[in-house]
Structures are given as structure tokens and as C-alpha cells.
PDB file of C-alpha atoms in Angstrom:
ATOM      1  CA  MET O 901     -84.786 -23.640 -53.853  1.00 55.00           C
ATOM      2  CA  SER O 902     -86.800 -21.637 -51.355  1.00 65.00           C
ATOM      3  CA  SER O 903     -85.463 -18.390 -49.999  1.00 71.00           C
ATOM      4  CA  SER O 904     -85.688 -19.699 -46.397  1.00 75.00           C
ATOM      5  CA  LEU O 905     -83.407 -22.642 -47.257  1.00 75.00           C
ATOM      6  CA  GLN O 906     -80.898 -20.296 -48.912  1.00 78.00           C
ATOM      7  CA  ASN O 907     -80.936 -18.011 -45.892  1.00 79.00           C
ATOM      8  CA  ARG O 908     -80.343 -20.993 -43.601  1.00 79.00           C
ATOM      9  CA  ARG O 909     -77.360 -22.100 -45.670  1.00 79.00           C
ATOM     10  CA  LEU O 910     -75.933 -18.581 -45.693  1.00 81.00           C
ATOM     11  CA  ARG O 911     -76.247 -18.399 -41.909  1.00 81.00           C
ATOM     12  CA  SER O 912     -74.526 -21.779 -41.585  1.00 79.00           C
ATOM     13  CA  ILE O 913     -71.662 -20.651 -43.830  1.00 79.00           C
ATOM     14  CA  ALA O 914     -71.365 -17.390 -41.870  1.00 82.00           C
ATOM     15  CA  LEU O 915     -71.143 -19.310 -38.571  1.00 82.00           C
ATOM     16  CA  ILE O 916     -68.827 -22.108 -39.725  1.00 83.00           C
ATOM     17  CA  GLY O 917     -66.741 -20.055 -42.166  1.00 82.00           C
ATOM     18  CA  PRO O 918     -64.447 -18.265 -39.651  1.00 84.00           C
ATOM     19  CA  ALA O 919     -63.660 -21.517 -37.810  1.00 83.00           C
ATOM     20  CA  ALA O 920     -62.983 -23.332 -41.098  1.00 82.00           C
ATOM     21  CA  LEU O 921     -60.742 -20.481 -42.292  1.00 86.00           C
ATOM     22  CA  TYR O 922     -58.855 -20.477 -38.977  1.00 86.00           C
ATOM     23  CA  LEU O 923     -58.372 -24.258 -39.211  1.00 81.00           C
ATOM     24  CA  PHE O 924     -57.146 -23.990 -42.805  1.00 81.00           C
ATOM     25  CA  VAL O 925     -54.664 -21.168 -42.166  1.00 83.00           C
ATOM     26  CA  TRP O 926     -53.185 -22.404 -38.883  1.00 82.00           C
ATOM     27  CA  MET O 927     -53.221 -26.155 -39.425  1.00 83.00           C
ATOM     28  CA  ILE O 928     -53.710 -27.240 -43.023  1.00 86.00           C
ATOM     29  CA  VAL O 929     -51.325 -24.734 -44.643  1.00 87.00           C
ATOM     30  CA  PRO O 930     -48.310 -25.551 -42.367  1.00 88.00           C
ATOM     31  CA  LEU O 931     -49.014 -29.275 -42.728  1.00 89.00           C
ATOM     32  CA  ALA O 932     -49.217 -28.979 -46.516  1.00 91.00           C
ATOM     33  CA  MET O 933     -45.934 -26.988 -46.599  1.00 91.00           C
ATOM     34  CA  THR O 934     -44.255 -29.641 -44.402  1.00 92.00           C
ATOM     35  CA  VAL O 935     -45.376 -32.416 -46.751  1.00 92.00           C
ATOM     36  CA  TYR O 936     -44.205 -30.347 -49.759  1.00 93.00           C
ATOM     37  CA  TYR O 937     -40.729 -29.705 -48.335  1.00 91.00           C
ATOM     38  CA  SER O 938     -40.368 -33.372 -47.339  1.00 92.00           C
ATOM     39  CA  PHE O 939     -40.210 -34.160 -51.061  1.00 92.00           C
ATOM     40  CA  ARG O 940     -37.776 -31.351 -51.895  1.00 89.00           C
ATOM     41  CA  ARG O 941     -34.000 -30.977 -51.739  1.00 89.00           C
ATOM     42  CA  TYR O 942     -33.739 -28.053 -49.330  1.00 86.00           C
ATOM     43  CA  ASN O 943     -30.560 -27.587 -47.298  1.00 84.00           C
ATOM     44  CA  LEU O 944     -29.803 -24.140 -45.880  1.00 84.00           C
ATOM     45  CA  ILE O 945     -26.023 -24.514 -46.249  1.00 83.00           C
ATOM     46  CA  GLN O 946     -26.369 -25.807 -49.835  1.00 82.00           C
ATOM     47  CA  PRO O 947     -28.918 -23.375 -51.338  1.00 78.00           C
ATOM     48  CA  PHE O 948     -27.785 -24.181 -54.876  1.00 81.00           C
ATOM     49  CA  VAL O 949     -28.961 -27.823 -54.508  1.00 77.00           C
ATOM     50  CA  LYS O 950     -32.664 -27.791 -55.359  1.00 80.00           C
ATOM     51  CA  GLY O 951     -35.288 -29.915 -57.072  1.00 83.00           C
ATOM     52  CA  ASN O 952     -37.532 -32.847 -56.437  1.00 85.00           C
ATOM     53  CA  ALA O 953     -36.130 -35.321 -53.910  1.00 82.00           C
ATOM     54  CA  GLY O 954     -38.787 -38.008 -54.244  1.00 85.00           C
ATOM     55  CA  PHE O 955     -38.708 -40.292 -51.221  1.00 88.00           C
ATOM     56  CA  SER O 956     -34.965 -39.809 -50.660  1.00 90.00           C
ATOM     57  CA  ASN O 957     -35.529 -37.642 -47.559  1.00 89.00           C
ATOM     58  CA  TYR O 958     -37.699 -40.393 -46.039  1.00 92.00           C
ATOM     59  CA  ALA O 959     -35.121 -43.047 -46.973  1.00 91.00           C
ATOM     60  CA  LYS O 960     -32.413 -40.880 -45.410  1.00 89.00           C
ATOM     61  CA  ILE O 961     -34.085 -40.503 -42.017  1.00 89.00           C
ATOM     62  CA  ILE O 962     -35.312 -44.114 -41.885  1.00 88.00           C
ATOM     63  CA  GLY O 963     -31.736 -45.253 -42.553  1.00 89.00           C
ATOM     64  CA  ASP O 964     -30.391 -42.915 -39.883  1.00 89.00           C
ATOM     65  CA  PRO O 965     -29.697 -44.810 -36.602  1.00 91.00           C
ATOM     66  CA  ASN O 966     -30.388 -41.596 -34.676  1.00 90.00           C
ATOM     67  CA  PHE O 967     -33.946 -41.574 -36.050  1.00 90.00           C
ATOM     68  CA  LEU O 968     -34.560 -45.138 -34.880  1.00 91.00           C
ATOM     69  CA  ALA O 969     -33.101 -44.252 -31.465  1.00 92.00           C
ATOM     70  CA  GLY O 970     -35.354 -41.187 -31.332  1.00 91.00           C
ATOM     71  CA  LEU O 971     -38.405 -43.278 -32.206  1.00 91.00           C
ATOM     72  CA  VAL O 972     -37.623 -45.883 -29.524  1.00 93.00           C
ATOM     73  CA  ASN O 973     -36.869 -43.188 -26.935  1.00 93.00           C
ATOM     74  CA  THR O 974     -40.168 -41.464 -27.792  1.00 93.00           C
ATOM     75  CA  LEU O 975     -42.154 -44.657 -27.211  1.00 92.00           C
ATOM     76  CA  ILE O 976     -40.325 -45.348 -23.921  1.00 94.00           C
ATOM     77  CA  LEU O 977     -40.778 -41.737 -22.789  1.00 94.00           C
ATOM     78  CA  VAL O 978     -44.505 -41.623 -23.595  1.00 93.00           C
ATOM     79  CA  SER O 979     -45.386 -45.033 -22.096  1.00 93.00           C
ATOM     80  CA  SER O 980     -43.289 -44.546 -18.927  1.00 95.00           C
ATOM     81  CA  CYS O 981     -44.534 -41.031 -18.222  1.00 94.00           C
ATOM     82  CA  LEU O 982     -48.115 -42.090 -18.917  1.00 93.00           C
ATOM     83  CA  ILE O 983     -48.024 -44.968 -16.424  1.00 94.00           C
ATOM     84  CA  LEU O 984     -46.217 -42.964 -13.734  1.00 95.00           C
ATOM     85  CA  THR O 985     -48.336 -39.799 -13.967  1.00 94.00           C
ATOM     86  CA  VAL O 986     -51.654 -41.689 -13.959  1.00 93.00           C
ATOM     87  CA  VAL O 987     -50.727 -43.994 -11.048  1.00 93.00           C
ATOM     88  CA  ILE O 988     -49.118 -41.274  -8.905  1.00 94.00           C
ATOM     89  CA  GLY O 989     -51.781 -38.707  -9.845  1.00 92.00           C
ATOM     90  CA  LEU O 990     -54.554 -41.131  -8.879  1.00 91.00           C
ATOM     91  CA  ALA O 991     -52.848 -41.862  -5.552  1.00 90.00           C
ATOM     92  CA  PHE O 992     -52.527 -38.132  -4.764  1.00 90.00           C
ATOM     93  CA  ALA O 993     -56.146 -37.523  -5.817  1.00 88.00           C
ATOM     94  CA  VAL O 994     -57.414 -40.221  -3.449  1.00 86.00           C
ATOM     95  CA  ILE O 995     -55.291 -38.873  -0.591  1.00 87.00           C
ATOM     96  CA  TYR O 996     -56.295 -35.218  -1.096  1.00 86.00           C
ATOM     97  CA  ASN O 997     -59.969 -36.186  -1.456  1.00 82.00           C
ATOM     98  CA  SER O 998     -59.963 -37.714   2.019  1.00 79.00           C
ATOM     99  CA  GLU O 999     -61.654 -35.767   4.811  1.00 77.00           C
ATOM    100  CA  HIS O1000     -58.940 -36.872   7.239  1.00 78.00           C
ATOM    101  CA  VAL O1001     -56.145 -34.879   5.521  1.00 78.00           C
ATOM    102  CA  ILE O1002     -55.362 -31.669   7.432  1.00 81.00           C
ATOM    103  CA  GLY O1003     -54.718 -28.563   5.319  1.00 80.00           C
ATOM    104  CA  LYS O1004     -55.602 -30.346   2.114  1.00 78.00           C
ATOM    105  CA  ASN O1005     -56.416 -27.111   0.249  1.00 81.00           C
ATOM    106  CA  LEU O1006     -52.862 -25.870   0.830  1.00 84.00           C
ATOM    107  CA  LEU O1007     -51.441 -29.296  -0.021  1.00 84.00           C
ATOM    108  CA  ARG O1008     -53.486 -29.430  -3.234  1.00 82.00           C
ATOM    109  CA  THR O1009     -52.137 -26.029  -4.278  1.00 84.00           C
ATOM    110  CA  LEU O1010     -48.536 -27.038  -3.570  1.00 86.00           C
ATOM    111  CA  ALA O1011     -48.963 -30.381  -5.363  1.00 86.00           C
ATOM    112  CA  ALA O1012     -50.466 -28.689  -8.423  1.00 85.00           C
ATOM    113  CA  SER O1013     -47.814 -25.969  -8.726  1.00 88.00           C
ATOM    114  CA  PRO O1014     -45.269 -27.929 -10.881  1.00 88.00           C
ATOM    115  CA  PHE O1015     -47.810 -28.100 -13.699  1.00 89.00           C
ATOM    116  CA  PHE O1016     -47.816 -24.315 -14.049  1.00 88.00           C
ATOM    117  CA  ILE O1017     -44.042 -24.003 -14.489  1.00 88.00           C
ATOM    118  CA  MET O1018     -42.772 -23.592 -18.054  1.00 89.00           C
ATOM    119  CA  PRO O1019     -40.989 -26.663 -19.482  1.00 89.00           C
ATOM    120  CA  VAL O1020     -37.682 -24.811 -20.008  1.00 90.00           C
ATOM    121  CA  VAL O1021     -37.708 -23.522 -16.424  1.00 91.00           C
ATOM    122  CA  THR O1022     -38.497 -27.036 -15.192  1.00 90.00           C
ATOM    123  CA  GLY O1023     -35.489 -28.375 -17.082  1.00 90.00           C
ATOM    124  CA  LEU O1024     -33.220 -25.664 -15.658  1.00 91.00           C
ATOM    125  CA  VAL O1025     -34.416 -26.255 -12.085  1.00 91.00           C
ATOM    126  CA  TRP O1026     -33.821 -30.005 -12.251  1.00 91.00           C
ATOM    127  CA  LYS O1027     -30.524 -29.661 -14.119  1.00 90.00           C
ATOM    128  CA  ASN O1028     -28.940 -27.030 -11.886  1.00 88.00           C
ATOM    129  CA  LEU O1029     -30.645 -27.306  -8.492  1.00 89.00           C
ATOM    130  CA  MET O1030     -31.740 -30.931  -8.200  1.00 89.00           C
ATOM    131  CA  MET O1031     -29.560 -33.244 -10.346  1.00 89.00           C
ATOM    132  CA  ASN O1032     -26.270 -31.367 -10.454  1.00 87.00           C
ATOM    133  CA  PRO O1033     -23.671 -33.922  -9.206  1.00 87.00           C
ATOM    134  CA  SER O1034     -21.599 -31.217  -7.438  1.00 86.00           C
ATOM    135  CA  PHE O1035     -24.059 -28.920  -5.645  1.00 85.00           C
ATOM    136  CA  GLY O1036     -27.520 -30.334  -6.421  1.00 87.00           C
ATOM    137  CA  LEU O1037     -30.021 -31.325  -3.742  1.00 90.00           C
ATOM    138  CA  LEU O1038     -29.983 -35.020  -4.715  1.00 90.00           C
ATOM    139  CA  ALA O1039     -26.161 -35.042  -4.579  1.00 89.00           C
ATOM    140  CA  ALA O1040     -26.275 -33.563  -1.066  1.00 90.00           C
ATOM    141  CA  LEU O1041     -28.756 -36.250   0.043  1.00 92.00           C
ATOM    142  CA  GLN O1042     -26.554 -38.997  -1.396  1.00 90.00           C
ATOM    143  CA  ARG O1043     -23.470 -37.608   0.371  1.00 89.00           C
ATOM    144  CA  GLY O1044     -25.487 -37.516   3.586  1.00 89.00           C
ATOM    145  CA  LEU O1045     -26.208 -41.228   3.139  1.00 88.00           C
ATOM    146  CA  GLY O1046     -22.531 -41.958   2.414  1.00 87.00           C
ATOM    147  CA  ILE O1047     -23.189 -42.634  -1.286  1.00 86.00           C
ATOM    148  CA  THR O1048     -21.098 -41.253  -4.135  1.00 86.00           C
ATOM    149  CA  PRO O1049     -23.321 -38.743  -6.005  1.00 85.00           C
ATOM    150  CA  ILE O1050     -24.736 -39.985  -9.288  1.00 87.00           C
ATOM    151  CA  ALA O1051     -24.540 -37.754 -12.355  1.00 88.00           C
ATOM    152  CA  PHE O1052     -28.151 -38.495 -13.320  1.00 88.00           C
ATOM    153  CA  LEU O1053     -28.250 -36.508 -16.563  1.00 89.00           C
ATOM    154  CA  SER O1054     -25.123 -38.184 -17.989  1.00 89.00           C
ATOM    155  CA  GLN O1055     -25.387 -41.679 -16.479  1.00 90.00           C
ATOM    156  CA  MET O1056     -29.152 -42.225 -16.866  1.00 91.00           C
ATOM    157  CA  PRO O1057     -30.368 -39.377 -19.139  1.00 92.00           C
ATOM    158  CA  LEU O1058     -33.627 -40.869 -20.427  1.00 93.00           C
ATOM    159  CA  ALA O1059     -34.715 -41.983 -16.942  1.00 94.00           C
ATOM    160  CA  SER O1060     -33.924 -38.458 -15.704  1.00 93.00           C
ATOM    161  CA  ILE O1061     -36.074 -36.893 -18.429  1.00 94.00           C
ATOM    162  CA  ILE O1062     -38.888 -39.324 -17.541  1.00 95.00           C
ATOM    163  CA  GLY O1063     -38.583 -38.231 -13.899  1.00 94.00           C
ATOM    164  CA  ILE O1064     -38.663 -34.526 -14.812  1.00 94.00           C
ATOM    165  CA  VAL O1065     -41.685 -34.880 -17.118  1.00 94.00           C
ATOM    166  CA  THR O1066     -43.487 -37.053 -14.545  1.00 94.00           C
ATOM    167  CA  TRP O1067     -42.862 -34.442 -11.843  1.00 93.00           C
ATOM    168  CA  GLN O1068     -44.362 -31.732 -14.043  1.00 92.00           C
ATOM    169  CA  TRP O1069     -47.363 -33.649 -15.418  1.00 93.00           C
ATOM    170  CA  THR O1070     -48.511 -35.652 -12.370  1.00 93.00           C
ATOM    171  CA  PRO O1071     -50.464 -32.597 -11.081  1.00 92.00           C
ATOM    172  CA  PHE O1072     -52.504 -32.540 -14.301  1.00 92.00           C
ATOM    173  CA  ALA O1073     -53.694 -36.114 -13.764  1.00 91.00           C
ATOM    174  CA  MET O1074     -54.223 -35.384 -10.067  1.00 91.00           C
ATOM    175  CA  LEU O1075     -56.398 -32.310 -10.713  1.00 90.00           C
ATOM    176  CA  VAL O1076     -58.626 -34.033 -13.284  1.00 89.00           C
ATOM    177  CA  LEU O1077     -59.094 -37.158 -11.166  1.00 89.00           C
ATOM    178  CA  LEU O1078     -59.578 -35.136  -7.966  1.00 87.00           C
ATOM    179  CA  ALA O1079     -62.439 -33.209  -9.589  1.00 86.00           C
ATOM    180  CA  SER O1080     -64.022 -36.511 -10.639  1.00 84.00           C
ATOM    181  CA  LEU O1081     -63.569 -38.062  -7.203  1.00 83.00           C
ATOM    182  CA  SER O1082     -65.335 -35.101  -5.608  1.00 79.00           C
ATOM    183  CA  SER O1083     -68.410 -35.843  -7.752  1.00 76.00           C
ATOM    184  CA  VAL O1084     -68.773 -39.469  -6.568  1.00 75.00           C
ATOM    185  CA  PRO O1085     -71.946 -39.533  -4.386  1.00 74.00           C
ATOM    186  CA  GLU O1086     -71.173 -40.035  -0.701  1.00 74.00           C
ATOM    187  CA  ASP O1087     -74.308 -42.137  -0.162  1.00 75.00           C
ATOM    188  CA  ILE O1088     -72.962 -44.814  -2.527  1.00 75.00           C
ATOM    189  CA  LYS O1089     -69.717 -45.064  -0.544  1.00 73.00           C
ATOM    190  CA  GLU O1090     -71.608 -45.094   2.767  1.00 74.00           C
ATOM    191  CA  ALA O1091     -73.855 -47.890   1.469  1.00 77.00           C
ATOM    192  CA  ALA O1092     -70.770 -49.895   0.511  1.00 75.00           C
ATOM    193  CA  TYR O1093     -69.285 -49.407   3.992  1.00 74.00           C
ATOM    194  CA  LEU O1094     -72.586 -50.470   5.598  1.00 74.00           C
ATOM    195  CA  ASP O1095     -72.520 -53.627   3.469  1.00 75.00           C
ATOM    196  CA  GLY O1096     -69.125 -54.451   4.949  1.00 74.00           C
ATOM    197  CA  ALA O1097     -66.886 -53.389   2.067  1.00 74.00           C
ATOM    198  CA  GLY O1098     -63.439 -52.232   3.144  1.00 75.00           C
ATOM    199  CA  ALA O1099     -61.523 -49.265   1.792  1.00 76.00           C
ATOM    200  CA  TRP O1100     -59.861 -51.259  -1.015  1.00 78.00           C
ATOM    201  CA  LYS O1101     -63.077 -52.985  -2.161  1.00 79.00           C
ATOM    202  CA  THR O1102     -64.931 -49.665  -2.107  1.00 78.00           C
ATOM    203  CA  PHE O1103     -62.199 -48.063  -4.207  1.00 79.00           C
ATOM    204  CA  ARG O1104     -61.909 -51.038  -6.600  1.00 79.00           C
ATOM    205  CA  HIS O1105     -65.624 -51.679  -7.200  1.00 79.00           C
ATOM    206  CA  ILE O1106     -67.304 -48.317  -6.466  1.00 77.00           C
ATOM    207  CA  ILE O1107     -64.893 -45.429  -7.020  1.00 79.00           C
ATOM    208  CA  LEU O1108     -62.599 -46.685  -9.817  1.00 80.00           C
ATOM    209  CA  PRO O1109     -65.464 -47.496 -12.271  1.00 80.00           C
ATOM    210  CA  GLN O1110     -66.671 -43.904 -11.819  1.00 78.00           C
ATOM    211  CA  LEU O1111     -63.276 -42.646 -13.042  1.00 80.00           C
ATOM    212  CA  GLY O1112     -63.370 -44.418 -16.418  1.00 79.00           C
ATOM    213  CA  ARG O1113     -64.028 -41.387 -18.615  1.00 81.00           C
ATOM    214  CA  PRO O1114     -61.694 -39.000 -16.737  1.00 85.00           C
ATOM    215  CA  LEU O1115     -58.932 -41.609 -16.907  1.00 87.00           C
ATOM    216  CA  TYR O1116     -59.359 -42.016 -20.658  1.00 84.00           C
ATOM    217  CA  ALA O1117     -59.339 -38.220 -21.094  1.00 85.00           C
ATOM    218  CA  VAL O1118     -56.134 -37.918 -19.047  1.00 89.00           C
ATOM    219  CA  ILE O1119     -54.480 -40.716 -21.033  1.00 88.00           C
ATOM    220  CA  MET O1120     -55.426 -39.168 -24.382  1.00 85.00           C
ATOM    221  CA  LEU O1121     -54.352 -35.614 -23.532  1.00 87.00           C
ATOM    222  CA  GLU O1122     -51.110 -36.658 -21.829  1.00 90.00           C
ATOM    223  CA  THR O1123     -50.179 -38.958 -24.708  1.00 89.00           C
ATOM    224  CA  ILE O1124     -50.548 -36.095 -27.186  1.00 86.00           C
ATOM    225  CA  PHE O1125     -48.413 -33.767 -25.062  1.00 89.00           C
ATOM    226  CA  PHE O1126     -45.779 -36.413 -24.257  1.00 91.00           C
ATOM    227  CA  LEU O1127     -45.288 -37.036 -27.988  1.00 89.00           C
ATOM    228  CA  ILE O1128     -44.106 -33.425 -28.388  1.00 88.00           C
ATOM    229  CA  ILE O1129     -41.872 -33.097 -25.296  1.00 91.00           C
ATOM    230  CA  PHE O1130     -38.981 -30.803 -26.248  1.00 91.00           C
ATOM    231  CA  GLY O1131     -38.131 -28.042 -23.759  1.00 90.00           C
ATOM    232  CA  GLN O1132     -37.013 -30.310 -20.911  1.00 90.00           C
ATOM    233  CA  ILE O1133     -34.742 -32.330 -23.229  1.00 93.00           C
ATOM    234  CA  TYR O1134     -33.317 -29.212 -24.895  1.00 92.00           C
ATOM    235  CA  VAL O1135     -32.326 -27.656 -21.568  1.00 91.00           C
ATOM    236  CA  ALA O1136     -31.391 -30.683 -19.450  1.00 90.00           C
ATOM    237  CA  THR O1137     -29.550 -33.101 -21.763  1.00 90.00           C
ATOM    238  CA  SER O1138     -29.575 -31.648 -25.320  1.00 89.00           C
ATOM    239  CA  GLY O1139     -30.606 -35.123 -26.445  1.00 87.00           C
ATOM    240  CA  GLY O1140     -27.411 -36.746 -25.157  1.00 80.00           C
ATOM    241  CA  PRO O1141     -25.096 -38.198 -24.264  1.00 88.00           C
ATOM    242  CA  GLY O1142     -25.008 -39.292 -27.885  1.00 86.00           C
ATOM    243  CA  ASN O1143     -28.642 -39.989 -28.742  1.00 88.00           C
ATOM    244  CA  ALA O1144     -29.532 -41.500 -25.353  1.00 91.00           C
ATOM    245  CA  SER O1145     -32.312 -38.976 -24.629  1.00 91.00           C
ATOM    246  CA  THR O1146     -33.164 -37.843 -28.158  1.00 92.00           C
ATOM    247  CA  ASN O1147     -36.864 -38.149 -29.009  1.00 91.00           C
ATOM    248  CA  LEU O1148     -38.550 -37.458 -32.339  1.00 91.00           C
ATOM    249  CA  PRO O1149     -39.201 -33.706 -31.816  1.00 92.00           C
ATOM    250  CA  TYR O1150     -35.568 -33.158 -30.766  1.00 93.00           C
ATOM    251  CA  TYR O1151     -34.337 -35.246 -33.733  1.00 93.00           C
ATOM    252  CA  ILE O1152     -36.389 -33.040 -36.086  1.00 92.00           C
ATOM    253  CA  TYR O1153     -34.940 -29.944 -34.397  1.00 93.00           C
ATOM    254  CA  LEU O1154     -31.390 -31.249 -34.943  1.00 92.00           C
ATOM    255  CA  GLN O1155     -32.067 -31.946 -38.606  1.00 90.00           C
ATOM    256  CA  ALA O1156     -33.468 -28.432 -39.129  1.00 89.00           C
ATOM    257  CA  PHE O1157     -31.167 -26.273 -36.978  1.00 89.00           C
ATOM    258  CA  SER O1158     -27.979 -28.338 -36.654  1.00 88.00           C
ATOM    259  CA  ALA O1159     -27.748 -30.100 -40.028  1.00 87.00           C
ATOM    260  CA  TYR O1160     -29.834 -27.325 -41.675  1.00 89.00           C
ATOM    261  CA  ASP O1161     -31.535 -30.027 -43.769  1.00 89.00           C
ATOM    262  CA  ILE O1162     -35.113 -28.747 -44.026  1.00 90.00           C
ATOM    263  CA  GLY O1163     -36.098 -31.595 -46.372  1.00 90.00           C
ATOM    264  CA  ALA O1164     -35.061 -34.313 -43.918  1.00 90.00           C
ATOM    265  CA  ALA O1165     -36.550 -32.389 -40.989  1.00 92.00           C
ATOM    266  CA  SER O1166     -39.856 -32.091 -42.866  1.00 93.00           C
ATOM    267  CA  ALA O1167     -39.817 -35.831 -43.626  1.00 92.00           C
ATOM    268  CA  GLY O1168     -39.246 -36.529 -39.917  1.00 91.00           C
ATOM    269  CA  ALA O1169     -42.100 -34.185 -39.036  1.00 92.00           C
ATOM    270  CA  VAL O1170     -44.455 -36.006 -41.420  1.00 92.00           C
ATOM    271  CA  VAL O1171     -43.516 -39.344 -39.805  1.00 90.00           C
ATOM    272  CA  ALA O1172     -44.148 -37.817 -36.355  1.00 89.00           C
ATOM    273  CA  VAL O1173     -47.568 -36.527 -37.476  1.00 89.00           C
ATOM    274  CA  ILE O1174     -48.487 -39.986 -38.810  1.00 89.00           C
ATOM    275  CA  LEU O1175     -47.390 -41.586 -35.528  1.00 86.00           C
ATOM    276  CA  ALA O1176     -49.389 -39.052 -33.481  1.00 85.00           C
ATOM    277  CA  ASN O1177     -52.491 -39.643 -35.606  1.00 85.00           C
ATOM    278  CA  ILE O1178     -52.220 -43.421 -35.238  1.00 87.00           C
ATOM    279  CA  VAL O1179     -52.056 -43.027 -31.458  1.00 82.00           C
ATOM    280  CA  ALA O1180     -54.910 -40.477 -31.474  1.00 81.00           C
ATOM    281  CA  ILE O1181     -57.172 -42.728 -33.582  1.00 84.00           C
ATOM    282  CA  PHE O1182     -56.485 -45.662 -31.263  1.00 81.00           C
ATOM    283  CA  LEU O1183     -57.253 -43.593 -28.158  1.00 78.00           C
ATOM    284  CA  VAL O1184     -60.418 -42.017 -29.596  1.00 78.00           C
ATOM    285  CA  ARG O1185     -61.737 -45.453 -30.591  1.00 80.00           C
ATOM    286  CA  MET O1186     -60.978 -46.727 -27.090  1.00 75.00           C
ATOM    287  CA  ILE O1187     -62.827 -43.779 -25.503  1.00 72.00           C
ATOM    288  CA  ASN O1188     -65.819 -44.167 -27.812  1.00 74.00           C
ATOM    289  CA  ALA O1189     -66.039 -47.875 -26.981  1.00 74.00           C
ATOM    290  CA  ASN O1190     -65.959 -47.009 -23.278  1.00 69.00           C
ATOM    291  CA  ILE O1191     -68.723 -44.411 -23.704  1.00 67.00           C
ATOM    292  CA  ARG O1192     -70.903 -46.866 -25.620  1.00 69.00           C
ATOM    293  CA  GLU O1193     -70.472 -49.444 -22.855  1.00 66.00           C
ATOM    294  CA  ASP O1194     -71.517 -46.876 -20.249  1.00 62.00           C
ATOM    295  CA  THR O1195     -74.626 -45.878 -22.209  1.00 60.00           C
TER     296      THR O1195
END
């Protein structure tokens, strides 16, 4: 082996090594420990009960009706928030990209501000200032209309969480799509108008095809983040009433810090990781297919 080839390999190892070590320490080690504990009997209030648990932790959570409710709620939460944030974000992006909107820079800043609020603070704001049935803003509006105030967080908890998450994440979709809309050449739109295309036809056949890749990126990133929604649920509803607003991350939290069953919590975490990877693989394949079609 020539010395130049050895030097090239050493340089490659020196460049890739730190990133590989970082990936191993911060991702692979915690994942391996989670898988390990999912096969162990490990309950914090029964420290004397130890040993190999086999697949009993997985059988326990799969047989738990709260786990099934958490899985269903997670799918409803992710799909609903995804549809709402993309549709509303796209609508806001089109509006704020128009030259006819006065003060659009200020409006863009105000519309984007919810995205920069921490999830726990968002939950507190909506729980105490917006949805409180006694002195919340929505209750005051309903009284003004002669309607008995609705206790949103207790009567429709999952829909309330969907509304809170949508409010916070719509600006993300809006910002990404607004940046893409700004890059659509004006001469193409002017040519479409000269050919007699109206606003809807121009949007449908000229602008929307240009947003394919940004839309796929928004869908992929939002799906990943919606799968791990926790702070808003923890603050606003605590997963209740019952398990009405419990999703998978909150179910895992309850197993670990309410039941103190680390084995079952680890098994739930492994199932959540598998679910997230299935969704990620599906989305990446969809994006790659879209890129190949474009090229």
C-alpha cells in the first residue's frame, strides 16, 4: 500500500472520526441502553425485582389500553396538525407574498412569532389566557355572543391540543413556503397572466409545482416534530381527561415517572422509535421519488 493512500485514509479518518464519535455517544449509546432496559425487569419502586424480562415488557404495553389510545391519539395528532399547518401556512405565505398587502413585513413578523415561543409557555398561555372557561379570552367571546362558555381542555382535549400545536407550528410552514414563493420568477407569472390565466390557474399550474420540494421538506420535518409533542400536553391537559389526549411520548413519560416502570417505558420508547423510523423511511422515499421526477 502506497504511503499516499495511507495518508489519504488517515486524513479521512481524522475528518470523519469526530462526527462518528459524536453520533455514537449521543445517539447510539442511549438507543442501545433503551433497547437493553426494554428487556429487563427494572421498576424504581421494586428495586429488588431484577433479571431478564424477555418480551414481557412489550407484551405489557401492547396489552395496555392506554398504549393503544396513545398510539391512536398520536396518529390523529400528527395527521391533523400536518394538514392544518401546511394548508394554513400556504395560505398565509401566498397572502404575505402579495405586493398588495400593506405592512407585510410587520405582519410577517407577527405571524411568525408563535413559532419562537417555548412549547411549555405556549401550553400555559392557551390554558390560562385563551381556553380558561371562567376568565379566558375565548370564554369572553362566547359570552359576548350569548353562548355558554365551553371548557375546551376538558370537553374536547385532543382537538384543543391540535389547535395549540397548529397555532405554534403554522409559522414554520409559512416561513419555508414564503421563502420559496419569493424565488418564483416574476416573468413566468406575468407570461401566464398575458396568456389569460387567472389567479387560481396561475397558482395551480405555475406556482404550486414550484413548491414541491419545500412542501415535502415541511411535511417531513413537521411529522418528526409532531411525533414527539410533549410540552403542550404536559402543561395543558396532562394527557387527560383519562387518556383522551395522551400520545406516545406522554404515555412513555407516565410509565417512567408515574408508574416508575423503566422496563415498560423503555419498551414503549423502542416502539415509538420504530414508528418514527417507518414514517421517516416513507417520507424520504417520497422525497427522493419527487426529486428524481424533477431531474
